GROMACS .gro file of C-alpha atoms in nm:
model
  140
    1MET     CA    1   0.327  -0.847   1.963
    2ALA     CA    2   0.339  -0.689   2.308
    3VAL     CA    3   0.017  -0.528   2.421
    4SER     CA    4  -0.005  -0.285   2.712
    5PHE     CA    5  -0.294  -0.294   2.960
    6GLY     CA    6  -0.615  -0.220   2.776
    7SER     CA    7  -0.438  -0.101   2.466
    8ALA     CA    8  -0.665  -0.068   2.169
    9ALA     CA    9  -0.357  -0.092   1.948
   10GLN     CA   10  -0.356  -0.465   1.894
   11ALA     CA   11  -0.382  -0.677   1.582
   12ARG     CA   12  -0.757  -0.702   1.643
   13ASN     CA   13  -0.902  -0.375   1.519
   14VAL     CA   14  -1.275  -0.449   1.481
   15ASP     CA   15  -1.507  -0.499   1.778
   16ILE     CA   16  -1.871  -0.578   1.836
   17GLY     CA   17  -2.057  -0.526   2.160
   18ALA     CA   18  -2.383  -0.506   2.346
   19GLY     CA   19  -2.471  -0.338   2.670
   20TYR     CA   20  -2.717  -0.177   2.905
   21ASN     CA   21  -2.791   0.193   2.932
   22PHE     CA   22  -2.891   0.292   3.283
   23ILE     CA   23  -3.243   0.392   3.175
   24PRO     CA   24  -3.526   0.138   3.219
   25GLY     CA   25  -3.570  -0.062   2.899
   26SER     CA   26  -3.268   0.085   2.721
   27ALA     CA   27  -2.980  -0.110   2.566
   28TYR     CA   28  -2.732  -0.086   2.278
   29VAL     CA   29  -2.544  -0.286   2.018
   30SER     CA   30  -2.231  -0.152   1.853
   31LEU     CA   31  -1.971  -0.206   1.585
   32GLY     CA   32  -1.635  -0.035   1.606
   33TYR     CA   33  -1.297  -0.003   1.437
   34ARG     CA   34  -0.963   0.105   1.588
   35HIS     CA   35  -0.651   0.235   1.415
   36ALA     CA   36  -0.324   0.290   1.600
   37VAL     CA   37  -0.089   0.562   1.482
   38PRO     CA   38   0.258   0.460   1.610
   39GLY     CA   39   0.410   0.719   1.840
   40LEU     CA   40   0.084   0.916   1.861
   41THR     CA   41  -0.236   0.750   1.980
   42THR     CA   42  -0.522   0.523   1.876
   43PHE     CA   43  -0.824   0.655   1.689
   44GLY     CA   44  -1.154   0.479   1.642
   45ILE     CA   45  -1.501   0.501   1.500
   46ASP     CA   46  -1.806   0.340   1.661
   47ALA     CA   47  -2.160   0.293   1.536
   48PHE     CA   48  -2.422   0.244   1.808
   49LEU     CA   49  -2.784   0.141   1.775
   50ILE     CA   50  -2.959   0.246   2.095
   51THR     CA   51  -3.304   0.154   2.218
   52THR     CA   52  -3.409   0.456   2.419
   53GLY     CA   53  -3.639   0.291   2.668
   54LYS     CA   54  -3.889   0.499   2.859
   55GLU     CA   55  -3.681   0.790   2.982
   56GLU     CA   56  -3.932   1.054   2.867
   57ARG     CA   57  -4.308   1.079   2.865
   58ALA     CA   58  -4.320   1.320   2.570
   59VAL     CA   59  -4.117   1.109   2.330
   60ARG     CA   60  -4.197   0.760   2.208
   61PRO     CA   61  -3.939   0.497   2.296
   62GLY     CA   62  -3.754   0.384   1.989
   63PRO     CA   63  -3.418   0.330   1.826
   64GLU     CA   64  -3.154   0.596   1.782
   65PHE     CA   65  -2.835   0.567   1.580
   66SER     CA   66  -2.511   0.725   1.698
   67LEU     CA   67  -2.187   0.749   1.497
   68ASP     CA   68  -1.886   0.862   1.700
   69GLY     CA   69  -1.517   0.922   1.653
   70LEU     CA   70  -1.296   0.810   1.943
   71VAL     CA   71  -0.952   0.926   2.055
   72TYR     CA   72  -0.765   0.718   2.314
   73LEU     CA   73  -0.525   0.856   2.573
   74PRO     CA   74  -0.184   0.718   2.462
   75GLY     CA   75  -0.098   0.398   2.650
   76TYR     CA   76  -0.428   0.385   2.843
   77PRO     CA   77  -0.772   0.237   2.773
   78VAL     CA   78  -0.941   0.576   2.830
   79PHE     CA   79  -1.112   0.754   2.540
   80ALA     CA   80  -1.307   1.067   2.448
   81LYS     CA   81  -1.584   1.046   2.187
   82PHE     CA   82  -1.771   1.295   1.971
   83GLY     CA   83  -2.030   1.243   1.702
   84ALA     CA   84  -2.385   1.265   1.576
   85VAL     CA   85  -2.710   1.103   1.683
   86ALA     CA   86  -3.028   1.059   1.477
   87GLY     CA   87  -3.348   0.862   1.477
   88TRP     CA   88  -3.698   0.830   1.614
   89GLY     CA   89  -3.786   1.194   1.565
   90LYS     CA   90  -3.463   1.356   1.676
   91TYR     CA   91  -3.120   1.454   1.549
   92GLY     CA   92  -2.823   1.620   1.712
   93LEU     CA   93  -2.475   1.580   1.858
   94ASP     CA   94  -2.321   1.371   2.132
   95GLY     CA   95  -1.993   1.357   2.319
   96GLY     CA   96  -1.850   1.182   2.617
   97PHE     CA   97  -1.577   0.969   2.762
   98GLY     CA   98  -1.520   0.610   2.864
   99VAL     CA   99  -1.285   0.329   2.944
  100ASP     CA  100  -1.229  -0.016   2.789
  101LEU     CA  101  -1.138  -0.261   3.068
  102PRO     CA  102  -0.977  -0.580   2.932
  103LEU     CA  103  -1.110  -0.917   3.050
  104ALA     CA  104  -0.908  -1.148   2.825
  105SER     CA  105  -0.713  -1.123   2.501
  106ALA     CA  106  -1.022  -1.040   2.296
  107TRP     CA  107  -1.295  -0.949   2.547
  108PHE     CA  108  -1.336  -0.617   2.726
  109VAL     CA  109  -1.594  -0.427   2.930
  110ARG     CA  110  -1.677  -0.075   2.816
  111LEU     CA  111  -1.800   0.183   3.064
  112GLN     CA  112  -1.900   0.515   2.911
  113ASP     CA  113  -2.080   0.838   2.983
  114THR     CA  114  -2.236   1.018   2.684
  115TYR     CA  115  -2.409   1.354   2.673
  116PHE     CA  116  -2.667   1.405   2.395
  117THR     CA  117  -2.813   1.732   2.268
  118ALA     CA  118  -3.082   1.682   2.005
  119THR     CA  119  -3.371   1.860   1.832
  120GLU     CA  120  -3.700   1.674   1.844
  121ASP     CA  121  -3.921   1.668   1.536
  122ARG     CA  122  -4.237   1.620   1.741
  123THR     CA  123  -4.200   1.930   1.960
  124GLY     CA  124  -3.935   2.131   1.779
  125GLY     CA  125  -3.755   2.182   2.108
  126MET     CA  126  -3.409   2.084   2.221
  127GLU     CA  127  -3.352   1.781   2.439
  128SER     CA  128  -3.042   1.714   2.645
  129GLU     CA  129  -2.969   1.395   2.833
  130ASN     CA  130  -2.686   1.208   2.992
  131LEU     CA  131  -2.653   0.836   2.920
  132ILE     CA  132  -2.431   0.608   3.130
  133SER     CA  133  -2.380   0.259   2.990
  134ALA     CA  134  -2.188  -0.063   3.046
  135GLY     CA  135  -2.131  -0.331   2.787
  136LEU     CA  136  -1.940  -0.643   2.693
  137HIS     CA  137  -1.736  -0.621   2.371
  138TYR     CA  138  -1.539  -0.868   2.162
  139ARG     CA  139  -1.239  -0.758   1.953
  140PHE     CA  140  -1.151  -0.957   1.639
   0.00000   0.00000   0.00000
């Protein structure tokens, strides 16, 4: 099967990954699935468990869960993502974009920028933040 540069449309549709969020003490693990629609594009769904680190004084550091749908630009490893985030006293929406840079047949590096808007249970106010992350993923 021929595979174009960074194409998510290969026989390997499931991936796992781990990475660093550019906030002190923050990281993520993820599980994803890709589905190629011939002649259209590749769609995906990713589940992220994020440790939030110490980005805020008002909110305790703790885990957050994000579930996102992904849409890839046809023929390129670039994607847009939209979804929901919940956990550790907050819930809301997120969206962003990223790129999957292939390293080998099954390994790739993911660079992504995600914008979160969430309501905090502790203060009742809205919180918005931008999260840039880099991770190593394995597709199987």
